[in-house]
PDB file of C-alpha atoms in Angstrom:
ATOM      1  CA  MET A  10     -16.055  -1.218 -24.619  1.00  0.00           C
ATOM      2  CA  SER A  11     -14.501  -2.088 -21.250  1.00  0.00           C
ATOM      3  CA  GLU A  12     -16.470  -2.043 -18.042  1.00  0.00           C
ATOM      4  CA  PHE A  13     -15.507  -2.115 -14.394  1.00  0.00           C
ATOM      5  CA  THR A  14     -15.654  -5.772 -13.437  1.00  0.00           C
ATOM      6  CA  HIS A  15     -16.036  -5.503  -9.666  1.00  0.00           C
ATOM      7  CA  LEU A  16     -19.557  -4.089  -9.669  1.00  0.00           C
ATOM      8  CA  ASN A  17     -22.824  -6.028  -9.641  1.00  0.00           C
ATOM      9  CA  LYS A  18     -25.902  -5.155 -11.703  1.00  0.00           C
ATOM     10  CA  ASN A  19     -26.863  -2.546  -9.072  1.00  0.00           C
ATOM     11  CA  GLY A  20     -23.474  -0.852  -9.181  1.00  0.00           C
ATOM     12  CA  GLN A  21     -22.415  -2.238  -5.811  1.00  0.00           C
ATOM     13  CA  PRO A  22     -18.972  -3.777  -5.104  1.00  0.00           C
ATOM     14  CA  ALA A  23     -18.797  -7.487  -5.878  1.00  0.00           C
ATOM     15  CA  MET A  24     -16.276 -10.220  -6.563  1.00  0.00           C
ATOM     16  CA  VAL A  25     -16.077 -11.288 -10.183  1.00  0.00           C
ATOM     17  CA  ASP A  26     -17.904 -14.598 -10.626  1.00  0.00           C
ATOM     18  CA  VAL A  27     -15.327 -16.978 -12.095  1.00  0.00           C
ATOM     19  CA  GLY A  28     -17.529 -20.050 -11.748  1.00  0.00           C
ATOM     20  CA  GLU A  29     -18.088 -20.440 -15.492  1.00  0.00           C
ATOM     21  CA  LYS A  30     -14.505 -19.692 -16.535  1.00  0.00           C
ATOM     22  CA  LYS A  31     -12.260 -22.445 -17.827  1.00  0.00           C
ATOM     23  CA  ILE A  32      -9.182 -23.509 -15.934  1.00  0.00           C
ATOM     24  CA  SER A  33      -6.011 -22.442 -17.720  1.00  0.00           C
ATOM     25  CA  LEU A  34      -2.389 -21.713 -16.914  1.00  0.00           C
ATOM     26  CA  ARG A  35      -2.219 -18.085 -15.861  1.00  0.00           C
ATOM     27  CA  LYS A  36       0.988 -16.210 -15.299  1.00  0.00           C
ATOM     28  CA  ALA A  37       1.801 -12.587 -14.512  1.00  0.00           C
ATOM     29  CA  THR A  38       4.989 -10.589 -14.020  1.00  0.00           C
ATOM     30  CA  ALA A  39       5.227  -7.236 -12.264  1.00  0.00           C
ATOM     31  CA  LYS A  40       8.158  -4.892 -11.821  1.00  0.00           C
ATOM     32  CA  ALA A  41       9.026  -2.401  -9.109  1.00  0.00           C
ATOM     33  CA  VAL A  42      11.932   0.034  -9.232  1.00  0.00           C
ATOM     34  CA  VAL A  43      13.533   1.462  -6.098  1.00  0.00           C
ATOM     35  CA  LEU A  44      15.908   4.429  -6.162  1.00  0.00           C
ATOM     36  CA  LEU A  45      18.420   4.430  -3.338  1.00  0.00           C
ATOM     37  CA  PRO A  46      20.430   7.546  -2.516  1.00  0.00           C
ATOM     38  CA  GLU A  47      24.117   7.194  -3.409  1.00  0.00           C
ATOM     39  CA  ARG A  48      25.277   6.915   0.208  1.00  0.00           C
ATOM     40  CA  VAL A  49      22.788   4.103   0.905  1.00  0.00           C
ATOM     41  CA  LEU A  50      23.824   2.253  -2.227  1.00  0.00           C
ATOM     42  CA  GLU A  51      27.513   2.651  -1.354  1.00  0.00           C
ATOM     43  CA  ALA A  52      26.960   1.365   2.195  1.00  0.00           C
ATOM     44  CA  LEU A  53      25.023  -1.644   0.935  1.00  0.00           C
ATOM     45  CA  GLN A  54      27.552  -2.488  -1.760  1.00  0.00           C
ATOM     46  CA  LYS A  55      30.422  -2.170   0.737  1.00  0.00           C
ATOM     47  CA  ASP A  56      28.798  -4.836   2.930  1.00  0.00           C
ATOM     48  CA  ASN A  57      27.549  -7.017   0.032  1.00  0.00           C
ATOM     49  CA  PHE A  58      23.948  -5.943   0.763  1.00  0.00           C
ATOM     50  CA  GLN A  59      24.144  -7.300   4.313  1.00  0.00           C
ATOM     51  CA  THR A  60      22.781  -5.379   7.298  1.00  0.00           C
ATOM     52  CA  LYS A  61      22.359  -6.197  10.965  1.00  0.00           C
ATOM     53  CA  LYS A  62      18.836  -7.286  10.002  1.00  0.00           C
ATOM     54  CA  GLY A  63      20.176  -9.665   7.324  1.00  0.00           C
ATOM     55  CA  SER A  64      20.591  -9.643   3.554  1.00  0.00           C
ATOM     56  CA  VAL A  65      18.455  -6.831   2.172  1.00  0.00           C
ATOM     57  CA  PHE A  66      17.658  -8.531  -1.136  1.00  0.00           C
ATOM     58  CA  GLN A  67      17.107 -12.013   0.315  1.00  0.00           C
ATOM     59  CA  ILE A  68      14.702 -10.725   2.966  1.00  0.00           C
ATOM     60  CA  ALA A  69      12.882  -8.639   0.326  1.00  0.00           C
ATOM     61  CA  ILE A  70      12.466 -11.766  -1.836  1.00  0.00           C
ATOM     62  CA  ILE A  71      10.944 -13.712   1.053  1.00  0.00           C
ATOM     63  CA  ALA A  72       8.699 -10.770   1.971  1.00  0.00           C
ATOM     64  CA  GLY A  73       7.556 -10.430  -1.655  1.00  0.00           C
ATOM     65  CA  ILE A  74       6.576 -14.098  -1.834  1.00  0.00           C
ATOM     66  CA  MET A  75       4.747 -13.832   1.477  1.00  0.00           C
ATOM     67  CA  GLY A  76       2.965 -10.697   0.257  1.00  0.00           C
ATOM     68  CA  ALA A  77       1.877 -12.356  -2.983  1.00  0.00           C
ATOM     69  CA  LYS A  78       0.412 -15.242  -0.980  1.00  0.00           C
ATOM     70  CA  GLN A  79      -1.592 -12.764   1.147  1.00  0.00           C
ATOM     71  CA  THR A  80      -3.023 -10.688  -1.709  1.00  0.00           C
ATOM     72  CA  SER A  81      -6.670 -11.632  -1.167  1.00  0.00           C
ATOM     73  CA  GLY A  82      -6.373 -10.530   2.466  1.00  0.00           C
ATOM     74  CA  LEU A  83      -5.098  -7.116   1.363  1.00  0.00           C
ATOM     75  CA  ILE A  84      -7.142  -6.368  -1.761  1.00  0.00           C
ATOM     76  CA  PRO A  85     -10.813  -6.705  -0.807  1.00  0.00           C
ATOM     77  CA  LEU A  86     -12.290  -8.178  -3.998  1.00  0.00           C
ATOM     78  CA  CYS A  87      -9.411 -10.478  -5.007  1.00  0.00           C
ATOM     79  CA  HIS A  88     -10.167 -14.170  -5.037  1.00  0.00           C
ATOM     80  CA  PRO A  89      -8.250 -16.212  -2.488  1.00  0.00           C
ATOM     81  CA  ILE A  90      -6.061 -18.503  -4.569  1.00  0.00           C
ATOM     82  CA  GLY A  91      -3.315 -21.002  -3.907  1.00  0.00           C
ATOM     83  CA  LEU A  92      -0.403 -19.917  -6.045  1.00  0.00           C
ATOM     84  CA  ASP A  93       1.359 -22.691  -7.932  1.00  0.00           C
ATOM     85  CA  ASN A  94       4.533 -20.622  -8.027  1.00  0.00           C
ATOM     86  CA  CYS A  95       5.923 -17.219  -7.129  1.00  0.00           C
ATOM     87  CA  GLU A  96       9.457 -16.098  -7.947  1.00  0.00           C
ATOM     88  CA  LEU A  97      11.215 -12.821  -7.289  1.00  0.00           C
ATOM     89  CA  GLU A  98      14.445 -11.528  -8.764  1.00  0.00           C
ATOM     90  CA  ILE A  99      16.201  -8.412  -7.532  1.00  0.00           C
ATOM     91  CA  GLU A 100      19.152  -6.758  -9.230  1.00  0.00           C
ATOM     92  CA  LEU A 101      20.840  -3.434  -9.815  1.00  0.00           C
ATOM     93  CA  ASN A 102      20.518  -2.147 -13.363  1.00  0.00           C
ATOM     94  CA  ALA A 103      23.014   0.010 -15.262  1.00  0.00           C
ATOM     95  CA  LEU A 104      21.480   3.148 -13.699  1.00  0.00           C
ATOM     96  CA  ASN A 105      22.028   1.739 -10.167  1.00  0.00           C
ATOM     97  CA  GLU A 106      18.285   1.322  -9.693  1.00  0.00           C
ATOM     98  CA  VAL A 107      17.077  -1.670  -7.712  1.00  0.00           C
ATOM     99  CA  VAL A 108      14.818  -3.611 -10.085  1.00  0.00           C
ATOM    100  CA  ILE A 109      12.411  -6.165  -8.645  1.00  0.00           C
ATOM    101  CA  GLN A 110      10.620  -8.677 -10.878  1.00  0.00           C
ATOM    102  CA  CYS A 111       7.856 -10.820  -9.392  1.00  0.00           C
ATOM    103  CA  THR A 112       6.312 -13.638 -11.429  1.00  0.00           C
ATOM    104  CA  ALA A 113       3.300 -15.542 -10.117  1.00  0.00           C
ATOM    105  CA  SER A 114       1.497 -18.443 -11.741  1.00  0.00           C
ATOM    106  CA  ILE A 115      -1.457 -20.719 -11.189  1.00  0.00           C
ATOM    107  CA  GLU A 116      -3.530 -23.195 -13.104  1.00  0.00           C
ATOM    108  CA  GLY A 117      -6.945 -21.806 -12.336  1.00  0.00           C
ATOM    109  CA  LYS A 118      -9.983 -19.753 -13.278  1.00  0.00           C
ATOM    110  CA  THR A 119      -8.637 -16.334 -12.324  1.00  0.00           C
ATOM    111  CA  GLY A 120      -5.460 -14.425 -13.090  1.00  0.00           C
ATOM    112  CA  VAL A 121      -2.535 -13.604 -10.843  1.00  0.00           C
ATOM    113  CA  GLU A 122      -1.818  -9.999 -11.818  1.00  0.00           C
ATOM    114  CA  MET A 123      -2.623  -8.662  -8.362  1.00  0.00           C
ATOM    115  CA  GLU A 124      -0.444 -11.311  -6.733  1.00  0.00           C
ATOM    116  CA  ALA A 125       2.529 -10.359  -8.925  1.00  0.00           C
ATOM    117  CA  LEU A 126       1.947  -6.649  -8.272  1.00  0.00           C
ATOM    118  CA  THR A 127       1.603  -7.238  -4.525  1.00  0.00           C
ATOM    119  CA  GLY A 128       4.768  -9.336  -4.431  1.00  0.00           C
ATOM    120  CA  ALA A 129       6.799  -6.657  -6.210  1.00  0.00           C
ATOM    121  CA  SER A 130       5.293  -3.939  -3.998  1.00  0.00           C
ATOM    122  CA  VAL A 131       5.999  -5.724  -0.727  1.00  0.00           C
ATOM    123  CA  ALA A 132       9.571  -6.480  -1.800  1.00  0.00           C
ATOM    124  CA  ALA A 133      10.085  -2.777  -2.624  1.00  0.00           C
ATOM    125  CA  LEU A 134       8.600  -1.727   0.720  1.00  0.00           C
ATOM    126  CA  THR A 135      10.863  -4.198   2.509  1.00  0.00           C
ATOM    127  CA  ILE A 136      13.938  -2.686   0.877  1.00  0.00           C
ATOM    128  CA  TYR A 137      12.687   0.737   1.960  1.00  0.00           C
ATOM    129  CA  ASP A 138      12.154  -0.497   5.520  1.00  0.00           C
ATOM    130  CA  MET A 139      15.573  -2.109   5.775  1.00  0.00           C
ATOM    131  CA  CYS A 140      17.375   0.983   4.430  1.00  0.00           C
ATOM    132  CA  LYS A 141      15.357   3.852   5.922  1.00  0.00           C
ATOM    133  CA  ALA A 142      17.768   4.344   8.837  1.00  0.00           C
ATOM    134  CA  PHE A 143      20.320   5.582   6.272  1.00  0.00           C
ATOM    135  CA  SER A 144      17.974   7.988   4.504  1.00  0.00           C
ATOM    136  CA  GLN A 145      14.364   9.003   4.034  1.00  0.00           C
ATOM    137  CA  ASP A 146      15.163   9.884   0.410  1.00  0.00           C
ATOM    138  CA  ILE A 147      14.485   6.375  -0.881  1.00  0.00           C
ATOM    139  CA  ILE A 148      11.969   6.441  -3.741  1.00  0.00           C
ATOM    140  CA  ILE A 149       9.803   3.629  -4.996  1.00  0.00           C
ATOM    141  CA  LYS A 150       9.772   4.905  -8.558  1.00  0.00           C
ATOM    142  CA  GLU A 151       7.281   2.593 -10.201  1.00  0.00           C
ATOM    143  CA  ILE A 152       5.275  -0.552  -9.826  1.00  0.00           C
ATOM    144  CA  LYS A 153       3.720  -1.960 -12.960  1.00  0.00           C
ATOM    145  CA  LEU A 154       2.441  -5.104 -14.607  1.00  0.00           C
ATOM    146  CA  THR A 155       4.827  -6.086 -17.384  1.00  0.00           C
ATOM    147  CA  GLU A 156       3.256  -9.299 -18.651  1.00  0.00           C
ATOM    148  CA  LYS A 157       0.296 -11.605 -18.241  1.00  0.00           C
ATOM    149  CA  THR A 158      -0.753 -14.753 -20.046  1.00  0.00           C
ATOM    150  CA  GLY A 159      -3.779 -16.983 -19.775  1.00  0.00           C
ATOM    151  CA  GLY A 160      -7.372 -15.906 -19.513  1.00  0.00           C
ATOM    152  CA  LYS A 161      -9.041 -13.640 -22.083  1.00  0.00           C
ATOM    153  CA  ASN A 162      -6.259 -11.226 -22.990  1.00  0.00           C
ATOM    154  CA  ASP A 163      -2.500 -11.624 -22.989  1.00  0.00           C
ATOM    155  CA  PHE A 164      -0.479  -8.504 -22.235  1.00  0.00           C
ATOM    156  CA  LYS A 165       3.179  -7.499 -22.498  1.00  0.00           C
ATOM    157  CA  ARG A 166       5.132  -4.255 -22.117  1.00  0.00           C
ATOM    158  CA  ALA A 167       8.667  -3.244 -21.194  1.00  0.00           C
TER     159      ALA A 167
END
């Protein structure tokens, strides 16, 4: 049976003690999907995704990496870790949805799921921020973990 891991024996908030865990390669991928109204998408495609602020996707990639690196400062009980790698990919799918994939990895005692999720989230929020002057009808449809390896349990879903 699963238990909440961020509680101590008295039921109070606590960091998970990873002191006894073995170092292993840990990797996680998260996905965010952003729906842009047709007129926003058309305007972006017309200008090759460039705005006066810069390239929407390139800035979102940089923001996502920066966000992943700051995860422990945003999520109170996350361990501060030095990521070995963080990569973001952003593309339009066949449904004209903006799909963001963030993959983070580390050789360490704790996983990087929250870093991958934070990276994808910050990239999605950056796209929203850069496009909101066109429309407030932008929707961040989903943010989810799609894969993790290393540690106790591997995980994968579409």
